Amino acid sequence: MPAGSHTPLTRKEPTQQRSRERVERMLAAARELIAERGSDAMKMGEVAGRAGVSIGSLYQFFPDKSAIIRALAERFTAENRACIDAELAGVSDEQGLLTAFAGLVDTYYAICLAEPVMRDIWSGTQVDKTLRELELADSRKSAAALAGVWRRLRPEADPAQLASAAFLIWQLGEATMRLAISVDRAEGDRLVEIYKRMALKELATVSQ
């Protein structure tokens, strides 16, 4: 990804159905190219060609590769948020919380393994201030959802402690996923299982 991320470029948002369909084709093409060669090797002209749009149309919605990566990051963030909210909504006891959280870890790991673009999104956060802010804001929202369940289970517990523990658990989870998909699959599986045991132990402790 190009560095210019300290001054993020604003992309045009599609308003008509035909424009939205073109943007979907552009993002689908970008995902395919990233899966094949990574975002560094991806060319804007290749994205346009595979999506069946002019290069001018592509630049209308995505001024550079960083804008494409941000759009993909926002898409995955929205999908993850919906999954988290759905899993935690019905939790009513400690066992339910542990089961829901373990399921979320497994689901997120499966997504990371299946989506090569996640590597590029995470790599982009190292140089893109907008992506870093997006990731941090999403992590805080996810942690707040977890802390909210804890407060329902343990109304007498210190809310600040619950919030901090939830935030740390989520941040460590993100770090674990990045590491797990950077090593061979067997080691990655072990790392995720170790993280899950540690996180579930903390969840059970705080819920007592």
PDB file of C-alpha atoms in Angstrom:
ATOM      1  CA  MET A   1       0.000   0.000   0.000  1.00  0.00           C
ATOM      2  CA  PRO A   2       1.192   3.507  -0.680  1.00  0.00           C
ATOM      3  CA  ALA A   3       2.124   5.497   2.383  1.00  0.00           C
ATOM      4  CA  GLY A   4      -0.081   8.587   1.886  1.00  0.00           C
ATOM      5  CA  SER A   5      -2.251   7.603   4.669  1.00  0.00           C
ATOM      6  CA  HIS A   6      -1.544  10.415   7.067  1.00  0.00           C
ATOM      7  CA  THR A   7      -3.876  12.585   4.966  1.00  0.00           C
ATOM      8  CA  PRO A   8      -6.639  10.164   3.988  1.00  0.00           C
ATOM      9  CA  LEU A   9      -8.373  10.744   0.661  1.00  0.00           C
ATOM     10  CA  THR A  10     -12.160  10.897   0.685  1.00  0.00           C
ATOM     11  CA  ARG A  11     -13.865   8.535  -1.702  1.00  0.00           C
ATOM     12  CA  LYS A  12     -17.157   9.122  -3.430  1.00  0.00           C
ATOM     13  CA  GLU A  13     -20.075   7.156  -2.021  1.00  0.00           C
ATOM     14  CA  PRO A  14     -22.391   5.473  -4.557  1.00  0.00           C
ATOM     15  CA  THR A  15     -25.996   6.682  -4.424  1.00  0.00           C
ATOM     16  CA  GLN A  16     -27.635   4.901  -7.363  1.00  0.00           C
ATOM     17  CA  GLN A  17     -28.186   1.171  -7.692  1.00  0.00           C
ATOM     18  CA  ARG A  18     -26.024   0.953 -10.810  1.00  0.00           C
ATOM     19  CA  SER A  19     -23.193   2.774  -9.049  1.00  0.00           C
ATOM     20  CA  ARG A  20     -23.468   0.500  -6.016  1.00  0.00           C
ATOM     21  CA  GLU A  21     -23.260  -2.541  -8.274  1.00  0.00           C
ATOM     22  CA  ARG A  22     -20.118  -1.142  -9.926  1.00  0.00           C
ATOM     23  CA  VAL A  23     -18.520  -0.537  -6.532  1.00  0.00           C
ATOM     24  CA  GLU A  24     -19.338  -4.106  -5.508  1.00  0.00           C
ATOM     25  CA  ARG A  25     -17.614  -5.391  -8.663  1.00  0.00           C
ATOM     26  CA  MET A  26     -14.595  -3.200  -7.937  1.00  0.00           C
ATOM     27  CA  LEU A  27     -14.256  -4.494  -4.384  1.00  0.00           C
ATOM     28  CA  ALA A  28     -14.780  -8.091  -5.507  1.00  0.00           C
ATOM     29  CA  ALA A  29     -12.067  -7.658  -8.141  1.00  0.00           C
ATOM     30  CA  ALA A  30      -9.703  -6.125  -5.590  1.00  0.00           C
ATOM     31  CA  ARG A  31     -10.279  -9.008  -3.173  1.00  0.00           C
ATOM     32  CA  GLU A  32      -9.485 -11.520  -5.911  1.00  0.00           C
ATOM     33  CA  LEU A  33      -6.289  -9.731  -6.886  1.00  0.00           C
ATOM     34  CA  ILE A  34      -5.181  -9.365  -3.282  1.00  0.00           C
ATOM     35  CA  ALA A  35      -5.807 -13.083  -2.719  1.00  0.00           C
ATOM     36  CA  GLU A  36      -3.693 -13.878  -5.778  1.00  0.00           C
ATOM     37  CA  ARG A  37      -0.727 -11.551  -5.272  1.00  0.00           C
ATOM     38  CA  GLY A  38      -1.252  -9.241  -2.287  1.00  0.00           C
ATOM     39  CA  SER A  39      -2.141  -5.562  -2.255  1.00  0.00           C
ATOM     40  CA  ASP A  40       1.420  -4.374  -2.941  1.00  0.00           C
ATOM     41  CA  ALA A  41       1.366  -6.016  -6.359  1.00  0.00           C
ATOM     42  CA  MET A  42      -2.206  -4.994  -7.149  1.00  0.00           C
ATOM     43  CA  LYS A  43      -2.540  -2.348  -9.866  1.00  0.00           C
ATOM     44  CA  MET A  44      -5.462   0.044 -10.075  1.00  0.00           C
ATOM     45  CA  GLY A  45      -5.723  -0.684 -13.802  1.00  0.00           C
ATOM     46  CA  GLU A  46      -6.017  -4.404 -13.050  1.00  0.00           C
ATOM     47  CA  VAL A  47      -8.842  -3.757 -10.599  1.00  0.00           C
ATOM     48  CA  ALA A  48     -10.708  -1.704 -13.198  1.00  0.00           C
ATOM     49  CA  GLY A  49     -10.144  -4.272 -15.922  1.00  0.00           C
ATOM     50  CA  ARG A  50     -11.296  -7.221 -13.847  1.00  0.00           C
ATOM     51  CA  ALA A  51     -14.322  -5.283 -12.593  1.00  0.00           C
ATOM     52  CA  GLY A  52     -15.253  -4.282 -16.131  1.00  0.00           C
ATOM     53  CA  VAL A  53     -15.173  -0.527 -15.452  1.00  0.00           C
ATOM     54  CA  SER A  54     -13.097   2.352 -16.750  1.00  0.00           C
ATOM     55  CA  ILE A  55     -10.091   3.499 -14.761  1.00  0.00           C
ATOM     56  CA  GLY A  56     -11.797   6.877 -14.396  1.00  0.00           C
ATOM     57  CA  SER A  57     -14.851   5.257 -12.836  1.00  0.00           C
ATOM     58  CA  LEU A  58     -12.615   3.370 -10.394  1.00  0.00           C
ATOM     59  CA  TYR A  59     -10.827   6.557  -9.342  1.00  0.00           C
ATOM     60  CA  GLN A  60     -14.176   8.276  -8.774  1.00  0.00           C
ATOM     61  CA  PHE A  61     -14.886   5.906  -5.916  1.00  0.00           C
ATOM     62  CA  PHE A  62     -11.379   4.856  -4.876  1.00  0.00           C
ATOM     63  CA  PRO A  63      -8.657   7.509  -5.298  1.00  0.00           C
ATOM     64  CA  ASP A  64      -5.881   5.020  -4.477  1.00  0.00           C
ATOM     65  CA  LYS A  65      -5.193   1.511  -3.215  1.00  0.00           C
ATOM     66  CA  SER A  66      -5.401   2.687   0.375  1.00  0.00           C
ATOM     67  CA  ALA A  67      -9.021   3.705  -0.211  1.00  0.00           C
ATOM     68  CA  ILE A  68      -9.806   0.204  -1.473  1.00  0.00           C
ATOM     69  CA  ILE A  69      -8.202  -1.395   1.575  1.00  0.00           C
ATOM     70  CA  ARG A  70     -10.131   0.958   3.872  1.00  0.00           C
ATOM     71  CA  ALA A  71     -13.403   0.059   2.161  1.00  0.00           C
ATOM     72  CA  LEU A  72     -12.683  -3.650   2.586  1.00  0.00           C
ATOM     73  CA  ALA A  73     -11.743  -3.055   6.228  1.00  0.00           C
ATOM     74  CA  GLU A  74     -15.020  -1.228   6.829  1.00  0.00           C
ATOM     75  CA  ARG A  75     -16.905  -4.095   5.201  1.00  0.00           C
ATOM     76  CA  PHE A  76     -15.288  -6.716   7.425  1.00  0.00           C
ATOM     77  CA  THR A  77     -15.744  -4.507  10.479  1.00  0.00           C
ATOM     78  CA  ALA A  78     -19.482  -4.261   9.865  1.00  0.00           C
ATOM     79  CA  GLU A  79     -19.773  -8.015   9.326  1.00  0.00           C
ATOM     80  CA  ASN A  80     -17.802  -8.771  12.488  1.00  0.00           C
ATOM     81  CA  ARG A  81     -19.878  -6.344  14.552  1.00  0.00           C
ATOM     82  CA  ALA A  82     -23.098  -8.015  13.410  1.00  0.00           C
ATOM     83  CA  CYS A  83     -21.687 -11.443  14.317  1.00  0.00           C
ATOM     84  CA  ILE A  84     -20.551 -10.270  17.762  1.00  0.00           C
ATOM     85  CA  ASP A  85     -23.860  -8.614  18.562  1.00  0.00           C
ATOM     86  CA  ALA A  86     -25.794 -11.709  17.487  1.00  0.00           C
ATOM     87  CA  GLU A  87     -23.652 -14.074  19.578  1.00  0.00           C
ATOM     88  CA  LEU A  88     -23.753 -11.990  22.750  1.00  0.00           C
ATOM     89  CA  ALA A  89     -27.374 -10.852  22.582  1.00  0.00           C
ATOM     90  CA  GLY A  90     -28.846 -14.028  24.046  1.00  0.00           C
ATOM     91  CA  VAL A  91     -26.265 -14.620  26.804  1.00  0.00           C
ATOM     92  CA  SER A  92     -27.959 -14.925  30.196  1.00  0.00           C
ATOM     93  CA  ASP A  93     -25.461 -16.833  32.360  1.00  0.00           C
ATOM     94  CA  GLU A  94     -21.742 -17.480  32.746  1.00  0.00           C
ATOM     95  CA  GLN A  95     -21.711 -20.688  30.729  1.00  0.00           C
ATOM     96  CA  GLY A  96     -23.556 -18.951  27.954  1.00  0.00           C
ATOM     97  CA  LEU A  97     -20.927 -16.207  27.932  1.00  0.00           C
ATOM     98  CA  LEU A  98     -18.059 -18.688  27.760  1.00  0.00           C
ATOM     99  CA  THR A  99     -19.730 -20.655  24.978  1.00  0.00           C
ATOM    100  CA  ALA A 100     -20.526 -17.522  22.982  1.00  0.00           C
ATOM    101  CA  PHE A 101     -17.012 -16.128  23.321  1.00  0.00           C
ATOM    102  CA  ALA A 102     -15.372 -19.418  22.347  1.00  0.00           C
ATOM    103  CA  GLY A 103     -17.609 -19.529  19.298  1.00  0.00           C
ATOM    104  CA  LEU A 104     -16.646 -15.975  18.349  1.00  0.00           C
ATOM    105  CA  VAL A 105     -12.939 -16.810  18.550  1.00  0.00           C
ATOM    106  CA  ASP A 106     -13.389 -19.846  16.314  1.00  0.00           C
ATOM    107  CA  THR A 107     -15.509 -17.904  13.826  1.00  0.00           C
ATOM    108  CA  TYR A 108     -13.064 -15.010  13.626  1.00  0.00           C
ATOM    109  CA  TYR A 109     -10.113 -17.334  13.152  1.00  0.00           C
ATOM    110  CA  ALA A 110     -11.939 -19.117  10.332  1.00  0.00           C
ATOM    111  CA  ILE A 111     -12.619 -15.759   8.653  1.00  0.00           C
ATOM    112  CA  CYS A 112      -8.976 -14.731   8.962  1.00  0.00           C
ATOM    113  CA  LEU A 113      -7.836 -18.002   7.404  1.00  0.00           C
ATOM    114  CA  ALA A 114     -10.362 -17.774   4.577  1.00  0.00           C
ATOM    115  CA  GLU A 115      -9.776 -14.103   3.716  1.00  0.00           C
ATOM    116  CA  PRO A 116      -6.244 -13.292   2.506  1.00  0.00           C
ATOM    117  CA  VAL A 117      -7.242  -9.612   2.414  1.00  0.00           C
ATOM    118  CA  MET A 118      -7.199  -9.589   6.225  1.00  0.00           C
ATOM    119  CA  ARG A 119      -3.411  -9.786   6.125  1.00  0.00           C
ATOM    120  CA  ASP A 120      -3.289  -6.703   3.940  1.00  0.00           C
ATOM    121  CA  ILE A 121      -5.766  -4.836   6.129  1.00  0.00           C
ATOM    122  CA  TRP A 122      -3.652  -5.551   9.203  1.00  0.00           C
ATOM    123  CA  SER A 123      -0.481  -4.650   7.351  1.00  0.00           C
ATOM    124  CA  GLY A 124      -2.123  -1.413   6.295  1.00  0.00           C
ATOM    125  CA  THR A 125      -2.836  -0.428   9.884  1.00  0.00           C
ATOM    126  CA  GLN A 126       0.899  -0.068  10.428  1.00  0.00           C
ATOM    127  CA  VAL A 127       1.108   2.895   8.035  1.00  0.00           C
ATOM    128  CA  ASP A 128      -2.475   4.113   7.695  1.00  0.00           C
ATOM    129  CA  LYS A 129      -3.740   6.335  10.499  1.00  0.00           C
ATOM    130  CA  THR A 130      -7.339   5.986   9.312  1.00  0.00           C
ATOM    131  CA  LEU A 131      -7.157   2.200   9.491  1.00  0.00           C
ATOM    132  CA  ARG A 132      -5.559   2.331  12.949  1.00  0.00           C
ATOM    133  CA  GLU A 133      -8.357   4.557  14.200  1.00  0.00           C
ATOM    134  CA  LEU A 134     -10.996   2.324  12.599  1.00  0.00           C
ATOM    135  CA  GLU A 135      -9.491  -0.781  14.166  1.00  0.00           C
ATOM    136  CA  LEU A 136      -9.209   0.805  17.620  1.00  0.00           C
ATOM    137  CA  ALA A 137     -12.773   2.149  17.500  1.00  0.00           C
ATOM    138  CA  ASP A 138     -14.097  -1.255  16.451  1.00  0.00           C
ATOM    139  CA  SER A 139     -12.120  -2.982  19.200  1.00  0.00           C
ATOM    140  CA  ARG A 140     -13.574  -0.607  21.789  1.00  0.00           C
ATOM    141  CA  LYS A 141     -17.122  -1.272  20.528  1.00  0.00           C
ATOM    142  CA  SER A 142     -16.584  -5.026  20.680  1.00  0.00           C
ATOM    143  CA  ALA A 143     -15.099  -4.740  24.157  1.00  0.00           C
ATOM    144  CA  ALA A 144     -18.044  -2.598  25.256  1.00  0.00           C
ATOM    145  CA  ALA A 145     -20.438  -5.311  24.071  1.00  0.00           C
ATOM    146  CA  LEU A 146     -18.546  -7.916  26.085  1.00  0.00           C
ATOM    147  CA  ALA A 147     -18.372  -5.663  29.144  1.00  0.00           C
ATOM    148  CA  GLY A 148     -22.113  -5.070  28.848  1.00  0.00           C
ATOM    149  CA  VAL A 149     -22.760  -8.809  29.163  1.00  0.00           C
ATOM    150  CA  TRP A 150     -20.425  -8.976  32.156  1.00  0.00           C
ATOM    151  CA  ARG A 151     -22.341  -6.177  33.855  1.00  0.00           C
ATOM    152  CA  ARG A 152     -25.577  -8.091  33.384  1.00  0.00           C
ATOM    153  CA  LEU A 153     -24.033 -11.157  34.990  1.00  0.00           C
ATOM    154  CA  ARG A 154     -22.127  -9.288  37.710  1.00  0.00           C
ATOM    155  CA  PRO A 155     -23.919  -5.995  38.445  1.00  0.00           C
ATOM    156  CA  GLU A 156     -21.895  -5.557  41.642  1.00  0.00           C
ATOM    157  CA  ALA A 157     -18.531  -5.714  39.847  1.00  0.00           C
ATOM    158  CA  ASP A 158     -16.430  -2.613  39.170  1.00  0.00           C
ATOM    159  CA  PRO A 159     -17.513  -1.341  35.701  1.00  0.00           C
ATOM    160  CA  ALA A 160     -14.092   0.177  35.036  1.00  0.00           C
ATOM    161  CA  GLN A 161     -12.363  -3.139  35.733  1.00  0.00           C
ATOM    162  CA  LEU A 162     -14.776  -4.975  33.465  1.00  0.00           C
ATOM    163  CA  ALA A 163     -14.286  -2.445  30.670  1.00  0.00           C
ATOM    164  CA  SER A 164     -10.491  -2.611  30.900  1.00  0.00           C
ATOM    165  CA  ALA A 165     -10.432  -6.414  31.033  1.00  0.00           C
ATOM    166  CA  ALA A 166     -12.780  -6.672  28.047  1.00  0.00           C
ATOM    167  CA  PHE A 167     -10.705  -4.208  26.032  1.00  0.00           C
ATOM    168  CA  LEU A 168      -7.470  -6.068  26.778  1.00  0.00           C
ATOM    169  CA  ILE A 169      -9.025  -9.426  25.933  1.00  0.00           C
ATOM    170  CA  TRP A 170     -10.149  -8.090  22.573  1.00  0.00           C
ATOM    171  CA  GLN A 171      -6.819  -6.460  21.770  1.00  0.00           C
ATOM    172  CA  LEU A 172      -4.939  -9.647  22.663  1.00  0.00           C
ATOM    173  CA  GLY A 173      -7.357 -11.558  20.453  1.00  0.00           C
ATOM    174  CA  GLU A 174      -6.544  -9.326  17.485  1.00  0.00           C
ATOM    175  CA  ALA A 175      -2.820  -9.762  18.104  1.00  0.00           C
ATOM    176  CA  THR A 176      -3.228 -13.530  18.382  1.00  0.00           C
ATOM    177  CA  MET A 177      -5.065 -13.740  15.063  1.00  0.00           C
ATOM    178  CA  ARG A 178      -2.383 -11.717  13.301  1.00  0.00           C
ATOM    179  CA  LEU A 179       0.306 -14.014  14.661  1.00  0.00           C
ATOM    180  CA  ALA A 180      -1.669 -17.180  13.990  1.00  0.00           C
ATOM    181  CA  ILE A 181      -2.075 -16.502  10.267  1.00  0.00           C
ATOM    182  CA  SER A 182       1.599 -15.495   9.982  1.00  0.00           C
ATOM    183  CA  VAL A 183       2.913 -18.918  10.992  1.00  0.00           C
ATOM    184  CA  ASP A 184       2.174 -22.415   9.733  1.00  0.00           C
ATOM    185  CA  ARG A 185      -1.372 -23.688  10.267  1.00  0.00           C
ATOM    186  CA  ALA A 186      -0.565 -26.205  13.010  1.00  0.00           C
ATOM    187  CA  GLU A 187       1.217 -23.622  15.141  1.00  0.00           C
ATOM    188  CA  GLY A 188      -1.482 -21.069  14.404  1.00  0.00           C
ATOM    189  CA  ASP A 189      -4.147 -23.474  15.646  1.00  0.00           C
ATOM    190  CA  ARG A 190      -2.204 -24.012  18.863  1.00  0.00           C
ATOM    191  CA  LEU A 191      -1.772 -20.282  19.439  1.00  0.00           C
ATOM    192  CA  VAL A 192      -5.485 -19.644  19.017  1.00  0.00           C
ATOM    193  CA  GLU A 193      -6.371 -22.480  21.397  1.00  0.00           C
ATOM    194  CA  ILE A 194      -3.948 -21.124  24.017  1.00  0.00           C
ATOM    195  CA  TYR A 195      -5.410 -17.630  23.696  1.00  0.00           C
ATOM    196  CA  LYS A 196      -8.919 -19.019  23.970  1.00  0.00           C
ATOM    197  CA  ARG A 197      -8.088 -20.891  27.185  1.00  0.00           C
ATOM    198  CA  MET A 198      -6.490 -17.782  28.695  1.00  0.00           C
ATOM    199  CA  ALA A 199      -9.405 -15.534  27.711  1.00  0.00           C
ATOM    200  CA  LEU A 200     -12.053 -17.975  28.945  1.00  0.00           C
ATOM    201  CA  LYS A 201     -10.223 -18.306  32.256  1.00  0.00           C
ATOM    202  CA  GLU A 202     -10.265 -14.537  32.685  1.00  0.00           C
ATOM    203  CA  LEU A 203     -13.930 -14.359  31.705  1.00  0.00           C
ATOM    204  CA  ALA A 204     -14.811 -17.021  34.266  1.00  0.00           C
ATOM    205  CA  THR A 205     -12.762 -15.266  36.970  1.00  0.00           C
ATOM    206  CA  VAL A 206     -14.343 -11.883  36.461  1.00  0.00           C
ATOM    207  CA  SER A 207     -17.793 -13.423  36.294  1.00  0.00           C
ATOM    208  CA  GLN A 208     -17.404 -15.092  39.696  1.00  0.00           C
TER     209      GLN A 208
END
